[in-house]
């Protein structure tokens, strides 16, 4: 019975997660900043993804943000994901982009262990999105790249528009908001949302 209830809940609701500022690094960037490959601290909700023991400082034209999380595994390109509020602190103009779309984005400097790595582009404000399994996408008649409205069932309910659906067998189904969005809707861990058409 409990399994049936969980399955029905999964067909109706999507769990929300707040994604804080973080950095993805290439193997070469990790070696340059830390002298070794990234090391795993704890797994994340998406299979194969993990928070690292390593941390960096972000440096912009007006300010810096210390102790920023690095996520693994290593990628083909460096990417820095920040919120609009972070952009004000740093003095950068990072565009809203899907993860991985870093061409002609904001430049930023990464610092760790007294070493600096200047990225000519790579800083973005991540487009709000839903990671979705093919099974869950099929149930909702959605495909990779679709956009939907997402109604949060939170302390301060908000309907977010232009939420990108990303479908892959490598994903678990979660909706990701950045901290600005999460704070706006009064998010708390375990909160759910509904896709509204």
C-alpha angles and dihedrals in degrees: 000000000000090000091051092050091049091050092049091047089051091053092053107031136043122208116238126225129189112224113204127204111296146157134233115203138196120235090254092050092050091050092048095049101035106016092238144051121284116281124214121245101170138342122256129219093265111078114256094011120114145174112245132224088232122091134188140198118236115218123195134170094276107025149345140242118213133206096028117175121250116210126206161257102056116258139211091251135028115248132182118200117198138159127248088255090054089053090058091050092048097039095234133128104224113180124227105257141156113260110275095028099106103141112128093001130138123302119233141168124236120205132191134151091003092303126115130207116193114208113199087203137355107101114118142161100234117240108243108256149166121234105212137182117233089246094055091044091052091050089055095040091240133137136198111288097024118133123220142174115253122204112202119218092210141123090278104027116217132178109222117203129205094033108168119225114219115191125194138140085233092065137085115213111262134134114230124211126174119238094264090056094041092052091047091059097039094246121193126182111276095028118143137214139201129223108233122193 
